[in-house]
PDB file of C-alpha atoms in Angstrom:
ATOM      1  CA  MET A  12     -14.928  17.270  -0.146  1.00 45.00           C
ATOM      2  CA  LEU A  13     -15.253  20.524  -2.239  1.00 48.00           C
ATOM      3  CA  GLU A  14     -11.313  21.164  -0.916  1.00 50.00           C
ATOM      4  CA  ASP A  15     -10.530  17.565  -2.435  1.00 50.00           C
ATOM      5  CA  ILE A  16     -12.316  18.527  -5.404  1.00 51.00           C
ATOM      6  CA  GLY A  17     -10.091  21.578  -5.287  1.00 49.00           C
ATOM      7  CA  THR A  18     -12.540  24.075  -7.475  1.00 51.00           C
ATOM      8  CA  THR A  19     -15.372  25.865  -6.850  1.00 50.00           C
ATOM      9  CA  PHE A  20     -18.517  25.582  -8.755  1.00 52.00           C
ATOM     10  CA  GLN A  21     -19.364  28.363 -11.230  1.00 53.00           C
ATOM     11  CA  TYR A  22     -24.052  27.463 -11.259  1.00 55.00           C
ATOM     12  CA  MET A  23     -24.485  26.565  -8.263  1.00 56.00           C
ATOM     13  CA  GLU A  24     -24.970  28.631  -5.068  1.00 60.00           C
ATOM     14  CA  LYS A  25     -22.948  27.517  -1.871  1.00 59.00           C
ATOM     15  CA  GLU A  26     -26.325  26.455  -0.194  1.00 61.00           C
ATOM     16  CA  ASP A  27     -26.957  24.713  -2.825  1.00 58.00           C
ATOM     17  CA  ILE A  28     -23.713  22.311  -3.170  1.00 55.00           C
ATOM     18  CA  GLY A  29     -24.407  21.557   0.617  1.00 57.00           C
ATOM     19  CA  VAL A  30     -27.560  19.208  -0.168  1.00 58.00           C
ATOM     20  CA  CYS A  31     -24.677  17.790  -2.620  1.00 62.00           C
ATOM     21  CA  ASN A  32     -23.219  14.831  -0.449  1.00 67.00           C
ATOM     22  CA  ASN A  33     -21.846  12.779  -3.147  1.00 74.00           C
ATOM     23  CA  ILE A  34     -19.566  14.906  -5.875  1.00 77.00           C
ATOM     24  CA  LEU A  35     -18.429  12.578  -8.974  1.00 78.00           C
ATOM     25  CA  LYS A  36     -15.410  13.783 -10.165  1.00 80.00           C
ATOM     26  CA  VAL A  37     -14.392  13.256 -13.781  1.00 84.00           C
ATOM     27  CA  ASP A  38     -10.833  13.718 -15.068  1.00 87.00           C
ATOM     28  CA  ILE A  39     -10.883  13.369 -18.971  1.00 88.00           C
ATOM     29  CA  VAL A  40      -6.938  13.144 -20.220  1.00 88.00           C
ATOM     30  CA  SER A  41      -6.405  13.486 -23.683  1.00 87.00           C
ATOM     31  CA  ASP A  42      -3.483  14.342 -25.943  1.00 86.00           C
ATOM     32  CA  GLU A  43      -5.375  17.329 -27.466  1.00 89.00           C
ATOM     33  CA  PRO A  44      -8.239  19.560 -26.485  1.00 91.00           C
ATOM     34  CA  LEU A  45     -11.742  18.286 -27.024  1.00 89.00           C
ATOM     35  CA  SER A  46     -14.369  19.518 -30.095  1.00 93.00           C
ATOM     36  CA  GLN A  47     -17.209  20.463 -28.722  1.00 92.00           C
ATOM     37  CA  GLU A  48     -19.012  18.125 -29.270  1.00 94.00           C
ATOM     38  CA  ASP A  49     -16.992  16.053 -27.565  1.00 91.00           C
ATOM     39  CA  SER A  50     -16.828  18.019 -24.868  1.00 88.00           C
ATOM     40  CA  VAL A  51     -21.046  18.015 -24.607  1.00 89.00           C
ATOM     41  CA  MET A  52     -20.883  13.755 -24.766  1.00 91.00           C
ATOM     42  CA  ILE A  53     -18.922  13.828 -21.948  1.00 87.00           C
ATOM     43  CA  GLU A  54     -20.671  16.153 -20.150  1.00 87.00           C
ATOM     44  CA  THR A  55     -23.759  13.646 -20.547  1.00 89.00           C
ATOM     45  CA  PHE A  56     -22.356  11.025 -19.761  1.00 87.00           C
ATOM     46  CA  ALA A  57     -21.484  12.411 -17.220  1.00 83.00           C
ATOM     47  CA  ASP A  58     -24.858  13.482 -15.805  1.00 84.00           C
ATOM     48  CA  GLY A  59     -26.950  10.313 -16.745  1.00 85.00           C
ATOM     49  CA  LEU A  60     -24.148   8.640 -14.021  1.00 80.00           C
ATOM     50  CA  VAL A  61     -25.993  11.246 -11.187  1.00 79.00           C
ATOM     51  CA  ASP A  62     -29.713  10.489 -13.250  1.00 79.00           C
ATOM     52  CA  LEU A  63     -31.821  10.372 -11.186  1.00 76.00           C
ATOM     53  CA  LYS A  64     -29.440  10.197  -7.532  1.00 75.00           C
ATOM     54  CA  ASP A  65     -30.484  12.363  -4.537  1.00 75.00           C
ATOM     55  CA  ASN A  66     -28.024  15.247  -3.297  1.00 75.00           C
ATOM     56  CA  CYS A  67     -25.161  13.865  -6.598  1.00 78.00           C
ATOM     57  CA  VAL A  68     -23.844  16.571  -9.142  1.00 76.00           C
ATOM     58  CA  PRO A  69     -21.044  15.473 -11.531  1.00 80.00           C
ATOM     59  CA  TYR A  70     -18.103  17.679 -11.576  1.00 79.00           C
ATOM     60  CA  ASN A  71     -16.367  17.499 -14.978  1.00 83.00           C
ATOM     61  CA  ASN A  72     -11.930  18.058 -15.056  1.00 85.00           C
ATOM     62  CA  TYR A  73     -10.482  18.367 -18.737  1.00 88.00           C
ATOM     63  CA  LYS A  74      -7.120  18.155 -18.750  1.00 88.00           C
ATOM     64  CA  VAL A  75      -4.814  17.994 -22.195  1.00 89.00           C
ATOM     65  CA  ASP A  76      -1.048  16.055 -21.764  1.00 85.00           C
ATOM     66  CA  THR A  77       0.365  15.496 -25.498  1.00 82.00           C
ATOM     67  CA  LYS A  78       3.594  14.289 -23.427  1.00 81.00           C
ATOM     68  CA  LEU A  79       1.572  11.379 -21.330  1.00 79.00           C
ATOM     69  CA  PHE A  80       0.464   9.323 -24.482  1.00 76.00           C
ATOM     70  CA  GLU A  81       3.954   9.752 -26.236  1.00 76.00           C
ATOM     71  CA  GLU A  82       5.522   8.739 -23.142  1.00 71.00           C
ATOM     72  CA  MET A  83       3.186   5.852 -21.494  1.00 67.00           C
ATOM     73  CA  PRO A  84       2.096   2.685 -23.903  1.00 64.00           C
ATOM     74  CA  LEU A  85      -1.758   2.842 -23.814  1.00 60.00           C
ATOM     75  CA  THR A  86      -1.905  -0.810 -22.139  1.00 67.00           C
ATOM     76  CA  GLU A  87      -4.422  -1.656 -19.475  1.00 68.00           C
ATOM     77  CA  ASP A  88      -2.325  -2.496 -16.221  1.00 81.00           C
ATOM     78  CA  VAL A  89      -1.742  -0.236 -13.360  1.00 84.00           C
ATOM     79  CA  PRO A  90       1.049   1.563 -13.224  1.00 84.00           C
ATOM     80  CA  PHE A  91      -0.171   2.755 -16.450  1.00 81.00           C
ATOM     81  CA  TYR A  92      -3.266   4.021 -14.367  1.00 83.00           C
ATOM     82  CA  GLN A  93      -1.437   4.822 -11.482  1.00 87.00           C
ATOM     83  CA  THR A  94       0.984   7.431 -14.454  1.00 85.00           C
ATOM     84  CA  LEU A  95      -2.300   9.115 -15.648  1.00 84.00           C
ATOM     85  CA  LEU A  96      -4.245   9.682 -12.171  1.00 87.00           C
ATOM     86  CA  ASN A  97      -0.551  11.156 -10.865  1.00 88.00           C
ATOM     87  CA  SER A  98      -1.181  13.486 -13.955  1.00 87.00           C
ATOM     88  CA  ILE A  99      -4.313  14.762 -12.932  1.00 87.00           C
ATOM     89  CA  GLY A 100      -3.214  15.446  -9.307  1.00 86.00           C
ATOM     90  CA  SER A 101      -4.131  12.406  -7.769  1.00 86.00           C
ATOM     91  CA  ASN A 102      -3.083  10.258  -4.990  1.00 85.00           C
ATOM     92  CA  TYR A 103      -4.255   7.195  -4.558  1.00 86.00           C
ATOM     93  CA  ASP A 104      -2.236   4.586  -4.707  1.00 90.00           C
ATOM     94  CA  ILE A 105      -3.324   1.476  -6.190  1.00 88.00           C
ATOM     95  CA  SER A 106      -0.190  -0.419  -7.266  1.00 86.00           C
ATOM     96  CA  ARG A 107      -2.298  -3.154  -5.015  1.00 88.00           C
ATOM     97  CA  LEU A 108      -4.816  -3.496  -7.514  1.00 84.00           C
ATOM     98  CA  ASN A 109      -5.708  -6.648  -9.927  1.00 82.00           C
ATOM     99  CA  LEU A 110      -7.579  -5.126 -12.639  1.00 77.00           C
ATOM    100  CA  SER A 111      -9.525  -8.877 -13.743  1.00 77.00           C
ATOM    101  CA  LYS A 112     -11.346  -8.208 -10.089  1.00 74.00           C
ATOM    102  CA  LEU A 113     -12.401  -5.121 -11.794  1.00 70.00           C
ATOM    103  CA  MET A 114     -14.368  -6.394 -14.559  1.00 66.00           C
ATOM    104  CA  TYR A 115     -17.363  -7.543 -12.029  1.00 61.00           C
ATOM    105  CA  SER A 116     -17.724  -3.469 -10.581  1.00 56.00           C
ATOM    106  CA  SER A 117     -20.967  -2.065 -10.788  1.00 57.00           C
ATOM    107  CA  GLN A 118     -22.901   1.033 -10.012  1.00 54.00           C
ATOM    108  CA  ASP A 119     -26.744   0.841  -8.867  1.00 49.00           C
TER     109      ASP A 119
END
């Protein structure tokens, strides 16, 4: 689980991490560094995704990639999202994904 994220948690002891059965990885890709205000807003949003969920913790990863947004049109299609996933080091293959079916996705 932690090996999949490829990082350590600075503010948690190994025993504390052991009780976190679910880690929500939030990758933020931007064309410029985030301001402190934006970072706090995103961290608050990520915390809200797991708030009141037992044994869950968010992990936020920030990446600045100006070239990604220069070379890629900002359209919502599968190749765009695949390129975005590849840019953060993800090897998930979403080529068979139908984006029109995602509008009904939700989390309790």
